[in-house]
Amino acid sequence: MRYIDSHAHYFDARFEEEYGKEAVDQLIDSLFETEGLLAAINVGTSPESSEIALRQAYRHKRMYAAAGIHPSDAQEIADLDRALERIEELLADPRTVALGEIGLDYHYEGTNRALQHEVFHRQMDMAQRHGLPVIIHDREAHGDCVDVIRAHPCVRGVLHSYSGSAETAKELISRGYMISFSGTVTFKNASRLAEVARALPMAALLVETDCPYLAPHPFRGRINHSGYIPYTVAVIAELHGISPEECAEITAENAKRFFSLPLD
Ligand SMILES: [Zn+2]
């Protein structure tokens, strides 16, 4: 089975803690060489992690990067103008294929929603200027996220680790968006999300790990990596009545086309 992981964070400290510094590169190489991993998008969450994500992408032939400021990281930033400038510089690199991850996260109490909105809006404007797709993080902020998306009709993107309704997903798909499913769709208590995945056309679906987080069943709670993508693919394949190989191929083609990945 050949697949693309549309959303990973290989710079996350959990990888080094688990495998050791050099072993992270070895792990990634082995996923590309001996597993079916065709490509992976290494997604930054701050100017610093976006820079590391890009550097890692240069060390692995079929790894690409995304640069952006995550809503939860926005609050840690002292000089927002400078941080956004840094993101814009990273977008100019040919290995950066998207702006992300950006969005809204209302999960934690006391988050500065006004700041999250400002950072999200400014990065959507940036995506429009650069003609790049966005990778959107939407946690417990579905309505507000869709409002920002509607306000930027020229921008296309991916809703990553999707957790909203089928109805919202269908509206986003009609706006040129893709819907990406992570290991959460395999969880035993995920029947609602599974119904959403079943209701959407395969042509609009991507798969991802969000590693090191969200490992699929039966690895839930463990450190995740792109080699577990087949577990997520198998669940989506069953929901759509197709073979896992076909599901992997369709989602890989979707990712390749959507992010204009230069794979042959
Ligand atoms: Zn992520």
GROMACS .gro file of C-alpha atoms and ligand atoms in nm:
model
  265
    1MET     CA    1   0.000   0.000   0.000
    2ARG     CA    2   0.134   0.342  -0.105
    3TYR     CA    3   0.009   0.643   0.088
    4ILE     CA    4   0.075   1.011   0.166
    5ASP     CA    5   0.068   1.152   0.517
    6SER     CA    6  -0.081   1.499   0.467
    7HIS     CA    7  -0.004   1.625   0.820
    8ALA     CA    8   0.287   1.536   1.051
    9HIS     CA    9   0.503   1.716   1.308
   10TYR     CA   10   0.839   1.536   1.296
   11PHE     CA   11   1.009   1.827   1.478
   12ASP     CA   12   0.803   1.757   1.791
   13ALA     CA   13   1.021   1.691   2.097
   14ARG     CA   14   0.831   1.369   2.169
   15PHE     CA   15   1.008   1.200   1.875
   16GLU     CA   16   1.354   1.274   2.013
   17GLU     CA   17   1.248   1.173   2.363
   18GLU     CA   18   1.117   0.840   2.230
   19TYR     CA   19   1.379   0.750   1.969
   20GLY     CA   20   1.687   0.970   2.035
   21LYS     CA   21   1.818   1.250   1.813
   22GLU     CA   22   1.968   1.060   1.518
   23ALA     CA   23   1.706   0.787   1.528
   24VAL     CA   24   1.429   1.031   1.424
   25ASP     CA   25   1.596   1.076   1.084
   26GLN     CA   26   1.647   0.700   1.059
   27LEU     CA   27   1.281   0.640   1.142
   28ILE     CA   28   1.169   0.882   0.869
   29ASP     CA   29   1.408   0.727   0.617
   30SER     CA   30   1.284   0.378   0.695
   31LEU     CA   31   0.920   0.490   0.652
   32PHE     CA   32   1.005   0.623   0.305
   33GLU     CA   33   1.222   0.326   0.207
   34THR     CA   34   1.058   0.016   0.353
   35GLU     CA   35   0.699   0.121   0.430
   36GLY     CA   36   0.460   0.258   0.171
   37LEU     CA   37   0.510   0.625   0.252
   38LEU     CA   38   0.513   0.821  -0.076
   39ALA     CA   39   0.532   1.169   0.075
   40ALA     CA   40   0.473   1.351   0.402
   41ILE     CA   41   0.395   1.712   0.483
   42ASN     CA   42   0.578   1.835   0.792
   43VAL     CA   43   0.361   2.111   0.935
   44GLY     CA   44   0.499   2.394   1.149
   45THR     CA   45   0.310   2.563   1.432
   46SER     CA   46   0.532   2.870   1.498
   47PRO     CA   47   0.812   3.053   1.314
   48GLU     CA   48   1.070   2.841   1.501
   49SER     CA   49   0.907   2.502   1.442
   50SER     CA   50   0.824   2.594   1.082
   51GLU     CA   51   1.192   2.660   1.023
   52ILE     CA   52   1.288   2.323   1.175
   53ALA     CA   53   1.011   2.152   0.973
   54LEU     CA   54   1.157   2.297   0.653
   55ARG     CA   55   1.513   2.195   0.746
   56GLN     CA   56   1.389   1.838   0.810
   57ALA     CA   57   1.210   1.842   0.474
   58TYR     CA   58   1.543   1.913   0.305
   59ARG     CA   59   1.694   1.605   0.471
   60HIS     CA   60   1.432   1.367   0.327
   61LYS     CA   61   1.366   1.351  -0.044
   62ARG     CA   62   0.988   1.322  -0.036
   63MET     CA   63   0.916   1.532   0.271
   64TYR     CA   64   0.762   1.877   0.224
   65ALA     CA   65   0.696   2.155   0.470
   66ALA     CA   66   0.419   2.392   0.571
   67ALA     CA   67   0.485   2.714   0.761
   68GLY     CA   68   0.235   2.889   0.986
   69ILE     CA   69   0.134   3.005   1.333
   70HIS     CA   70  -0.102   2.770   1.520
   71PRO     CA   71  -0.372   2.942   1.729
   72SER     CA   72  -0.231   2.795   2.051
   73ASP     CA   73   0.120   2.919   1.965
   74ALA     CA   74  -0.006   3.269   1.879
   75GLN     CA   75  -0.021   3.367   2.245
   76GLU     CA   76   0.346   3.285   2.304
   77ILE     CA   77   0.460   3.531   2.037
   78ALA     CA   78   0.610   3.860   2.157
   79ASP     CA   79   0.640   4.039   1.820
   80LEU     CA   80   0.356   3.931   1.594
   81ASP     CA   81   0.455   4.145   1.294
   82ARG     CA   82   0.806   3.999   1.297
   83ALA     CA   83   0.670   3.643   1.340
   84LEU     CA   84   0.439   3.684   1.040
   85GLU     CA   85   0.726   3.825   0.834
   86ARG     CA   86   0.932   3.517   0.921
   87ILE     CA   87   0.646   3.288   0.808
   88GLU     CA   88   0.621   3.483   0.483
   89GLU     CA   89   0.995   3.431   0.421
   90LEU     CA   90   0.955   3.055   0.472
   91LEU     CA   91   0.664   3.047   0.224
   92ALA     CA   92   0.902   3.160  -0.049
   93ASP     CA   93   1.098   2.834  -0.021
   94PRO     CA   94   1.007   2.586  -0.298
   95ARG     CA   95   0.980   2.301  -0.044
   96THR     CA   96   0.708   2.485   0.147
   97VAL     CA   97   0.383   2.363  -0.008
   98ALA     CA   98   0.123   2.520   0.223
   99LEU     CA   99   0.055   2.780   0.488
  100GLY     CA  100  -0.027   2.605   0.815
  101GLU     CA  101  -0.123   2.512   1.051
  102ILE     CA  102  -0.348   2.806   1.123
  103GLY     CA  103  -0.698   2.837   1.264
  104LEU     CA  104  -0.890   2.860   1.589
  105ASP     CA  105  -0.876   2.654   1.908
  106TYR     CA  106  -1.131   2.723   2.181
  107HIS     CA  107  -1.058   2.407   2.378
  108TYR     CA  108  -0.855   2.568   2.653
  109GLU     CA  109  -1.018   2.810   2.890
  110GLY     CA  110  -0.887   3.165   2.894
  111THR     CA  111  -0.751   3.162   2.538
  112ASN     CA  112  -0.731   3.501   2.369
  113ARG     CA  113  -0.989   3.457   2.095
  114ALA     CA  114  -0.944   3.808   1.954
  115LEU     CA  115  -0.572   3.741   1.906
  116GLN     CA  116  -0.643   3.400   1.747
  117HIS     CA  117  -0.880   3.569   1.502
  118GLU     CA  118  -0.625   3.838   1.410
  119VAL     CA  119  -0.348   3.580   1.349
  120PHE     CA  120  -0.583   3.355   1.148
  121HIS     CA  121  -0.716   3.642   0.931
  122ARG     CA  122  -0.371   3.782   0.859
  123GLN     CA  123  -0.242   3.439   0.753
  124MET     CA  124  -0.547   3.381   0.529
  125ASP     CA  125  -0.465   3.715   0.360
  126MET     CA  126  -0.104   3.597   0.325
  127ALA     CA  127  -0.217   3.269   0.166
  128GLN     CA  128  -0.422   3.465  -0.085
  129ARG     CA  129  -0.124   3.687  -0.174
  130HIS     CA  130   0.101   3.382  -0.223
  131GLY     CA  131  -0.157   3.161  -0.392
  132LEU     CA  132  -0.080   2.881  -0.145
  133PRO     CA  133  -0.326   2.636   0.013
  134VAL     CA  134  -0.386   2.659   0.388
  135ILE     CA  135  -0.396   2.383   0.651
  136ILE     CA  136  -0.664   2.464   0.905
  137HIS     CA  137  -0.681   2.357   1.268
  138ASP     CA  138  -1.036   2.388   1.402
  139ARG     CA  139  -1.091   2.269   1.756
  140GLU     CA  140  -1.430   2.345   1.908
  141ALA     CA  141  -1.457   2.656   1.688
  142HIS     CA  142  -1.647   2.520   1.384
  143GLY     CA  143  -1.882   2.815   1.327
  144ASP     CA  144  -1.616   3.084   1.359
  145CYS     CA  145  -1.369   2.890   1.141
  146VAL     CA  146  -1.624   2.860   0.862
  147ASP     CA  147  -1.693   3.236   0.887
  148VAL     CA  148  -1.323   3.315   0.835
  149ILE     CA  149  -1.311   3.071   0.541
  150ARG     CA  150  -1.620   3.233   0.384
  151ALA     CA  151  -1.454   3.575   0.424
  152HIS     CA  152  -1.161   3.455   0.207
  153PRO     CA  153  -1.335   3.300  -0.096
  154CYS     CA  154  -1.016   3.290  -0.306
  155VAL     CA  155  -0.826   3.073  -0.056
  156ARG     CA  156  -0.838   2.693  -0.071
  157GLY     CA  157  -0.727   2.459   0.202
  158VAL     CA  158  -0.753   2.146   0.411
  159LEU     CA  159  -0.950   2.100   0.730
  160HIS     CA  160  -0.701   1.886   0.919
  161SER     CA  161  -0.804   1.607   1.160
  162TYR     CA  162  -1.162   1.693   1.076
  163SER     CA  163  -1.411   1.684   1.363
  164GLY     CA  164  -1.709   1.885   1.232
  165SER     CA  165  -2.037   1.783   1.068
  166ALA     CA  166  -2.096   1.635   0.721
  167GLU     CA  167  -2.305   1.939   0.632
  168THR     CA  168  -2.019   2.183   0.706
  169ALA     CA  169  -1.771   1.957   0.526
  170LYS     CA  170  -1.992   1.956   0.215
  171GLU     CA  171  -2.007   2.336   0.212
  172LEU     CA  172  -1.627   2.354   0.248
  173ILE     CA  173  -1.579   2.099  -0.031
  174SER     CA  174  -1.797   2.314  -0.257
  175ARG     CA  175  -1.555   2.599  -0.177
  176GLY     CA  176  -1.260   2.389  -0.299
  177TYR     CA  177  -1.151   2.259   0.041
  178MET     CA  178  -1.028   1.909   0.126
  179ILE     CA  179  -1.120   1.714   0.440
  180SER     CA  180  -0.841   1.525   0.614
  181PHE     CA  181  -0.899   1.240   0.858
  182SER     CA  182  -0.653   1.134   1.127
  183GLY     CA  183  -0.643   0.831   1.357
  184THR     CA  184  -0.943   0.973   1.547
  185VAL     CA  185  -1.172   0.819   1.281
  186THR     CA  186  -1.053   0.471   1.395
  187PHE     CA  187  -1.133   0.521   1.764
  188LYS     CA  188  -1.395   0.289   1.912
  189ASN     CA  189  -1.618   0.583   2.014
  190ALA     CA  190  -1.589   0.759   1.677
  191SER     CA  191  -1.912   0.638   1.513
  192ARG     CA  192  -2.031   0.997   1.450
  193LEU     CA  193  -1.704   1.088   1.276
  194ALA     CA  194  -1.714   0.763   1.078
  195GLU     CA  195  -2.061   0.858   0.948
  196VAL     CA  196  -1.918   1.194   0.838
  197ALA     CA  197  -1.631   1.020   0.654
  198ARG     CA  198  -1.882   0.788   0.484
  199ALA     CA  199  -2.099   1.080   0.367
  200LEU     CA  200  -1.818   1.264   0.186
  201PRO     CA  201  -1.687   1.198  -0.167
  202MET     CA  202  -1.351   1.015  -0.184
  203ALA     CA  203  -1.229   1.285  -0.424
  204ALA     CA  204  -1.225   1.535  -0.134
  205LEU     CA  205  -1.052   1.317   0.128
  206LEU     CA  206  -0.697   1.313   0.262
  207VAL     CA  207  -0.543   1.102   0.537
  208GLU     CA  208  -0.294   1.215   0.799
  209THR     CA  209  -0.131   1.116   1.126
  210ASP     CA  210  -0.089   1.451   1.306
  211CYS     CA  211   0.201   1.255   1.457
  212PRO     CA  212   0.331   1.226   1.724
  213TYR     CA  213  -0.031   1.271   1.835
  214LEU     CA  214  -0.356   1.085   1.758
  215ALA     CA  215  -0.220   0.734   1.691
  216PRO     CA  216  -0.496   0.518   1.536
  217HIS     CA  217  -0.658   0.221   1.708
  218PRO     CA  218  -0.500  -0.019   1.828
  219PHE     CA  219  -0.207   0.215   1.904
  220ARG     CA  220  -0.415   0.489   2.065
  221GLY     CA  221  -0.214   0.677   2.329
  222ARG     CA  222   0.121   0.565   2.186
  223ILE     CA  223   0.356   0.786   1.987
  224ASN     CA  224   0.225   0.806   1.630
  225HIS     CA  225   0.417   0.805   1.299
  226SER     CA  226   0.337   0.786   0.928
  227GLY     CA  227   0.377   0.406   0.927
  228TYR     CA  228   0.038   0.382   1.103
  229ILE     CA  229  -0.149   0.551   0.814
  230PRO     CA  230  -0.274   0.210   0.682
  231TYR     CA  231  -0.489   0.171   0.996
  232THR     CA  232  -0.672   0.496   0.919
  233VAL     CA  233  -0.690   0.409   0.548
  234ALA     CA  234  -0.846   0.069   0.628
  235VAL     CA  235  -1.131   0.228   0.824
  236ILE     CA  236  -1.212   0.483   0.552
  237ALA     CA  237  -1.188   0.212   0.283
  238GLU     CA  238  -1.442  -0.001   0.469
  239LEU     CA  239  -1.680   0.295   0.510
  240HIS     CA  240  -1.665   0.354   0.133
  241GLY     CA  241  -1.677  -0.014   0.033
  242ILE     CA  242  -1.341  -0.003  -0.149
  243SER     CA  243  -1.012  -0.184  -0.091
  244PRO     CA  244  -0.751  -0.029   0.141
  245GLU     CA  245  -0.508  -0.011  -0.155
  246GLU     CA  246  -0.760   0.184  -0.360
  247CYS     CA  247  -0.833   0.418  -0.069
  248ALA     CA  248  -0.460   0.480  -0.017
  249GLU     CA  249  -0.412   0.548  -0.387
  250ILE     CA  250  -0.706   0.790  -0.415
  251THR     CA  251  -0.606   0.989  -0.105
  252ALA     CA  252  -0.242   0.997  -0.219
  253GLU     CA  253  -0.346   1.127  -0.563
  254ASN     CA  254  -0.568   1.387  -0.393
  255ALA     CA  255  -0.278   1.508  -0.175
  256LYS     CA  256  -0.036   1.511  -0.465
  257ARG     CA  257  -0.273   1.718  -0.678
  258PHE     CA  258  -0.391   1.950  -0.401
  259PHE     CA  259  -0.043   2.044  -0.274
  260SER     CA  260   0.114   2.022  -0.624
  261LEU     CA  261   0.375   1.776  -0.491
  262PRO     CA  262   0.644   1.715  -0.752
  263LEU     CA  263   0.633   1.333  -0.730
  264ASP     CA  264   0.655   1.114  -1.037
  265ZN      ZN  265  -0.110   1.926   1.366
   0.00000   0.00000   0.00000
